[in-house]
Coordinates of C-alpha atoms in Angstrom, one line a residue:
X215 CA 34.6 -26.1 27.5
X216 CA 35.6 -22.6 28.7
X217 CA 34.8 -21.1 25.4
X218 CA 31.5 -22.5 25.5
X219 CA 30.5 -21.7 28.7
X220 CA 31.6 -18.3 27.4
X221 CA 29.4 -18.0 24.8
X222 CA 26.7 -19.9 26.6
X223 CA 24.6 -17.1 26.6
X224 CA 24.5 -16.3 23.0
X225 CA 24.1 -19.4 22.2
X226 CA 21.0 -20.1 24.1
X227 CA 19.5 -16.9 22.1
X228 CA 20.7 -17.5 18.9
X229 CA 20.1 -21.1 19.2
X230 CA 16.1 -21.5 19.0
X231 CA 16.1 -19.3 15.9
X232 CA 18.6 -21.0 14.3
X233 CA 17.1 -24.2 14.8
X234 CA 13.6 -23.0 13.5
X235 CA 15.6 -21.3 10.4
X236 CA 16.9 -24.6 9.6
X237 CA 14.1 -27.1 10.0
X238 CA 11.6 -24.3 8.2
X239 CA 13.6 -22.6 5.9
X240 CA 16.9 -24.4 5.0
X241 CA 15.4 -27.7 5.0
X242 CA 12.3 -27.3 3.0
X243 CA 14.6 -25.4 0.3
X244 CA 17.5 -28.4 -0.2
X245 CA 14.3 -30.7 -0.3
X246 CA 13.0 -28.5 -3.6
X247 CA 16.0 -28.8 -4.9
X248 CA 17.0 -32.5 -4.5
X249 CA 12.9 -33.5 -5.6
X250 CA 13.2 -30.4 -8.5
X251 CA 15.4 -33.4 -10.1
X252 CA 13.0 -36.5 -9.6
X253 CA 9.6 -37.4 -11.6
X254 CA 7.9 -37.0 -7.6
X255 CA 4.3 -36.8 -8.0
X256 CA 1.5 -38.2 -6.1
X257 CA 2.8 -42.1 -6.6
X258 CA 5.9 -40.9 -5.1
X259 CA 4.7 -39.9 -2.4
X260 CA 3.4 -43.0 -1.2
X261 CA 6.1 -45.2 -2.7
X262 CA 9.7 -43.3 -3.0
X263 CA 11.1 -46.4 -4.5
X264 CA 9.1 -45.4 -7.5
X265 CA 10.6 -42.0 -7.9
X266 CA 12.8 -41.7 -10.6
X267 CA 16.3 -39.2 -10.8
X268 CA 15.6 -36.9 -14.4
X269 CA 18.3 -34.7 -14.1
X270 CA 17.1 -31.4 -15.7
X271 CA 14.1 -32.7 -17.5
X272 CA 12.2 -30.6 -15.1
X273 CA 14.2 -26.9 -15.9
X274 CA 14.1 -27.7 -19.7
X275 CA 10.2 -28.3 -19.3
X276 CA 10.0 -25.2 -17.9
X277 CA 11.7 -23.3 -20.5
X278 CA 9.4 -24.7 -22.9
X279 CA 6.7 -24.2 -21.2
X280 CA 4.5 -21.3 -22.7
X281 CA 2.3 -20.8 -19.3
X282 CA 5.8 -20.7 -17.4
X283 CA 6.7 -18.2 -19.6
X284 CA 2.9 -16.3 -19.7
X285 CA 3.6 -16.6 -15.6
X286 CA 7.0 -15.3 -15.4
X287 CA 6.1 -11.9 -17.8
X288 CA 2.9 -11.2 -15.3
X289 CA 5.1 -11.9 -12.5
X290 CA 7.4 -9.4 -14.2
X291 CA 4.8 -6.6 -14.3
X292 CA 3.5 -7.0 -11.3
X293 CA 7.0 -6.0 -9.9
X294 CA 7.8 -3.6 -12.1
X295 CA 4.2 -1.8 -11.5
X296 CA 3.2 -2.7 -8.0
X297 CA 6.5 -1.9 -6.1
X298 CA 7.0 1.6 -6.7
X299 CA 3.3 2.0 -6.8
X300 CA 3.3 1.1 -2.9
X301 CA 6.7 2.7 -2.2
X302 CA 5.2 6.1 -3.6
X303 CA 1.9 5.7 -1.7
X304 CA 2.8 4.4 1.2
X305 CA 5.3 7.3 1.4
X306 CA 2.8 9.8 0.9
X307 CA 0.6 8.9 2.9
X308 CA 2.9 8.9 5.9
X309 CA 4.5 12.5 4.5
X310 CA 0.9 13.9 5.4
X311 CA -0.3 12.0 8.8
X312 CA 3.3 13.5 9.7
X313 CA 2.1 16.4 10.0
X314 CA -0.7 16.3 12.6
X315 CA -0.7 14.5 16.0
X316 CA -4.8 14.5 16.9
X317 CA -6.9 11.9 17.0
X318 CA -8.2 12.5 13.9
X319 CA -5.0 11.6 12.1
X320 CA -4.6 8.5 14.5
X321 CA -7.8 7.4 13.2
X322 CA -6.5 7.8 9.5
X323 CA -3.5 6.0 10.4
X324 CA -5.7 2.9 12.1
X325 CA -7.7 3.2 8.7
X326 CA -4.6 3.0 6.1
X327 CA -3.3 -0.2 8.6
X328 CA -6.5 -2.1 8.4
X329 CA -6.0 -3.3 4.8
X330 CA -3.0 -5.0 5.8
X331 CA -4.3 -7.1 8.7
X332 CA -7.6 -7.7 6.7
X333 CA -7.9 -11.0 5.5
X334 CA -7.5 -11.5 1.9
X335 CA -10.6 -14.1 1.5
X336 CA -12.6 -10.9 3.1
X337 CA -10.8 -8.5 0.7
X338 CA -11.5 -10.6 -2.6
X339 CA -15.3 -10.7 -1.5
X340 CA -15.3 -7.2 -1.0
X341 CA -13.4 -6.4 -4.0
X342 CA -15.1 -8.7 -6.3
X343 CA -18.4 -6.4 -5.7
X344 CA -16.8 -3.1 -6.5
X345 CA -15.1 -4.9 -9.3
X346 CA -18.4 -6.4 -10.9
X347 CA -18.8 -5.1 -14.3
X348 CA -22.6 -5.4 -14.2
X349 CA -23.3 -4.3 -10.9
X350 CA -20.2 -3.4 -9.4
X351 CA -19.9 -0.1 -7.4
X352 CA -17.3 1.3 -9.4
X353 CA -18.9 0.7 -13.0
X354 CA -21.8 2.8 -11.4
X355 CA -19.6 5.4 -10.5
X356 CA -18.1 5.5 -14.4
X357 CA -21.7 5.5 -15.5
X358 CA -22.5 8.8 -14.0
X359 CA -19.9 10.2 -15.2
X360 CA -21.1 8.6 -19.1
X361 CA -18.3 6.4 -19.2
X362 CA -18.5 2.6 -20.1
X363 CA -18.5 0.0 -18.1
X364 CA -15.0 -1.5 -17.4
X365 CA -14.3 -5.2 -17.7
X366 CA -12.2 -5.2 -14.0
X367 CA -11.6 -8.8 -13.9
X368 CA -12.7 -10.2 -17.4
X369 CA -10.4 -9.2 -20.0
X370 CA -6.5 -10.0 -19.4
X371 CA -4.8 -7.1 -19.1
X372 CA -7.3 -4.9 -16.9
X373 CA -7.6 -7.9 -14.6
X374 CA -3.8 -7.6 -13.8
X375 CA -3.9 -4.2 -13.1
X376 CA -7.3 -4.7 -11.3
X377 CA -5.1 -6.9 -9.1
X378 CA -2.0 -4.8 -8.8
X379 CA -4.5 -2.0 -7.6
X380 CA -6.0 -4.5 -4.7
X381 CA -2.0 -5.3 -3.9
X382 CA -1.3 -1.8 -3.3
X383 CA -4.2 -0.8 -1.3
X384 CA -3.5 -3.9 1.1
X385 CA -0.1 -3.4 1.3
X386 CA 0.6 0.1 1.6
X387 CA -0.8 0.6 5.4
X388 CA 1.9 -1.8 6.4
X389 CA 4.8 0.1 4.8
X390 CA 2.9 3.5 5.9
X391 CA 3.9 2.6 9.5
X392 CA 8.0 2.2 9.2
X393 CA 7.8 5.5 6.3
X394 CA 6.1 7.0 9.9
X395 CA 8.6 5.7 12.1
X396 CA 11.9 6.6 10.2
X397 CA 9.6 9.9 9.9
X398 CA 9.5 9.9 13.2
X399 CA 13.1 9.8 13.9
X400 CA 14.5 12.4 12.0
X401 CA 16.1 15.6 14.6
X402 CA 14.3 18.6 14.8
X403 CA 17.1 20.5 14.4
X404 CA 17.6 20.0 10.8
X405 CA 14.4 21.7 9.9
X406 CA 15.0 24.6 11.8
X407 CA 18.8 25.2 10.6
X408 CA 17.2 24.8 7.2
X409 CA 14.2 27.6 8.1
X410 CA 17.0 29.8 9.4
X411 CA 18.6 29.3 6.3
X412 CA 15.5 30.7 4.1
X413 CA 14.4 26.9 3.2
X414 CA 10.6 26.3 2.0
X415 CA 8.6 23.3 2.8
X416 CA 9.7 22.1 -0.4
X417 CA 13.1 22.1 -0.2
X418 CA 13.1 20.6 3.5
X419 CA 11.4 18.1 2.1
X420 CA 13.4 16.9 -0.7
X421 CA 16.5 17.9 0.5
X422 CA 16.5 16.7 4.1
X423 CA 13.3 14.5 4.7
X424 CA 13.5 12.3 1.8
X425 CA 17.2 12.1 2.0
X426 CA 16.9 11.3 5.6
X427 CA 14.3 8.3 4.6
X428 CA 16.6 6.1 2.4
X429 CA 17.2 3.9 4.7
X430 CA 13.4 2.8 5.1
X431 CA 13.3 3.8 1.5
X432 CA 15.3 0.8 0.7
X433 CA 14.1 -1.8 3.4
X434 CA 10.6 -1.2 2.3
X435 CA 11.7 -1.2 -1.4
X436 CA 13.1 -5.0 -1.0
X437 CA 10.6 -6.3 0.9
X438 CA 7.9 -5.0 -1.2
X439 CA 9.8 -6.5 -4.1
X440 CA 10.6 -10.0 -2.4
X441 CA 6.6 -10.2 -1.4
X442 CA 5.6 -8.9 -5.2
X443 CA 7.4 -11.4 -6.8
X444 CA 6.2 -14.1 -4.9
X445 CA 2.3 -12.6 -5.9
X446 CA 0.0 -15.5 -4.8
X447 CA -2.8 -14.7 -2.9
X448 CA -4.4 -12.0 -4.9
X449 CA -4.4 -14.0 -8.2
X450 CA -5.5 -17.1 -6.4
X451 CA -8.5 -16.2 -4.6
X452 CA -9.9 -13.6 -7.2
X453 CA -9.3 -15.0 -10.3
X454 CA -7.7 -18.5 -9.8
X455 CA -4.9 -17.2 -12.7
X456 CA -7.6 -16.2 -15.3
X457 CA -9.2 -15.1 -17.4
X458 CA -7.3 -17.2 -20.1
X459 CA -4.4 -17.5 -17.4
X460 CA -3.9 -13.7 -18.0
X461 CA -3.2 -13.1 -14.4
X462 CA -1.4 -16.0 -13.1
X463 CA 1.6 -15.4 -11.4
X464 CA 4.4 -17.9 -11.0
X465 CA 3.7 -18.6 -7.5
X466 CA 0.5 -19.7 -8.4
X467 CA 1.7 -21.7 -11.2
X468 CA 3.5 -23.6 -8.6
X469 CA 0.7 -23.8 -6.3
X470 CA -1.5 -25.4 -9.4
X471 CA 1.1 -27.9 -10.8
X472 CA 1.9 -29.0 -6.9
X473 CA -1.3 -29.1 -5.3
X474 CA -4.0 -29.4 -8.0
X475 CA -2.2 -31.9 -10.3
X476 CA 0.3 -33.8 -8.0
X477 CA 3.2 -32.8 -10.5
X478 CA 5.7 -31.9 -7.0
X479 CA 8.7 -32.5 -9.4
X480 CA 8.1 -29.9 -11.7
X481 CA 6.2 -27.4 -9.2
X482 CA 9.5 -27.8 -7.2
X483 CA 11.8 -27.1 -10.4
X484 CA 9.6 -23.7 -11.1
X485 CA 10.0 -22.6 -7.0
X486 CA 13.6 -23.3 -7.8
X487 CA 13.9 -20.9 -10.1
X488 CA 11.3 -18.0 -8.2
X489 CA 13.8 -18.3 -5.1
X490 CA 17.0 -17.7 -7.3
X491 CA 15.4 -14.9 -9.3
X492 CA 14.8 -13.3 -5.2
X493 CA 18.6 -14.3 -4.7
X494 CA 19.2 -12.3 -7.9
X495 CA 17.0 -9.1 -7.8
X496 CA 17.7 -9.0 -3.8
X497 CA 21.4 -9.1 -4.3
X498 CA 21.5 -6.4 -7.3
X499 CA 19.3 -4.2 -4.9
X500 CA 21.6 -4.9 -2.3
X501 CA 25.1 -3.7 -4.8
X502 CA 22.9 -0.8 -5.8
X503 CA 23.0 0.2 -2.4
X504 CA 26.2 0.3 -1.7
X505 CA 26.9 3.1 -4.4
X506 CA 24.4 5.2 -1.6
X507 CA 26.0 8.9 -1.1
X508 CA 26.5 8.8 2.8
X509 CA 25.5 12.4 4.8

């Protein structure tokens, strides 16, 4: 009792979000992992009794499932092209608004933020015009310039990078504004030892800023990459996975074996797998780290 009354304090803090961790997180995951085993589908639902245990019928489905697989490659690219994409933009773009404090630049700054609040029904409409190949604002742009009109959303492969380009733009602002903050933080004195030193802007930037932005570097790095490979909403509300399943993602493979043909079994054995392959790729981000030259 005196060790509780102790720690009374901590407890009542820590408590709440532990509590909403469990029920929300923890919970729902040992749930997709006990029904990742069982035939549930809608009939299940309603009747339990009626559920069957399969073992690993679900994982070997999977494995042989060539729209898994067609999912799991475009979720691949979409990492592999969308994270650094908005680590390298949304770096840039903080690099410059650094440099000025009027209200001109806190304008620009409201204006790179916006896409990330906007909502993503909103952003699809406005997309999908600029991205219509017969009278879509950016085909009329090409065609002034001579150049043929692009299929943005109709053929496979453009379509995924169509949608990697809509990712970036929405997600940079966000990552723009802790790049501006560890910007932020950063001691004057540095820069001027380095100017009394004979340093150029170059130099004090790759040798001290950048340097001094690992940290954020990193945080926004695994985010970015926990968020891309969980790639839903994009996909879903501007092309609903097509064409010919060319951009579905394997969040939205989930969402369409779980919600549009009651199949909560197998959609659970696939999320199964997209929250160990976070464990994995957060984890070897995380031993990478640790190999980080301190200053």
């Amino acid at each position: 009792m005196r060790n509780l009354s102790r720690y009374r304090a901590a407890l009542l803090f820590v408590g709440p979000s532990v509590v909403l961790l469990t029920v929300f997180v923890v919970a729902p995951i040992l749930v997709a992992a006990v029904a990742s085993l069982t035939d549930l589908d809608l009939r299940g639902l309603r009747d339990l009794s009626s559920v069957e245990f399969i073992g690993l019928d679900n994982y070997r489905r999977l494995f042989t499932d060539s729209l898994f697989g067609t999912a799991a490659l475009n979720t691949v690219l979409y990492v592999v092209l969308g994270v650094p994409l908005i680590v390298v933009f949304a770096m840039g773009i903080a690099l410059l608004l650094n440099f000025g404090t009027s209200r001109l630049y806190s304008g620009l700054r409201a204006a790179y933020f916006l896409p990330a609040i906007t909502n993503i029904v909103a952003v699809a409409v406005v997309w999908g015009y600029l991205y219509n190949t017969d009278s879509g604002l950016l085909n009329y742009l090409l065609s002034i310039g001579g150049v043929e009109p692009v299929p943005w959303l109709d053929q496979p492969f453009v379509a995924k990078l169509s949608l990697i380009l809509v990712g970036v733009w929405k997600g940079a602002g966000f990552n723009m504004i802790i790049f501006l903050a560890a910007l932020q933080g950063i001691p004057k004195d540095y820069y001027e030892a380095a100017e009394l030193d004979g340093a150029g802007a170059w130099h004090k930037l790759t040798k001290i800023t950048i340097p001094l932005l690992r940290y954020a570097t990193f945080f926004v790095t695994v985010t970015t990459t926990i968020a891309w490979i969980q790639f839903f909403e994009e996909p879903f509300v501007m092309t609903d996975g097509g064409p010919l399943d060319g951009t579905i993602s394997v969040a939205l493979f989930i969402y369409q074996n779980g919600f549009n043909l009651s199949d909560f079994g197998y959609a659970s054995a696939a999320s199964v797998l997209l929250f160990l392959s976070v464990l994995l790729v957060t984890a070897v981000q995380f031993r990478l780290r640790r190999a980080d030259v301190e200053y």
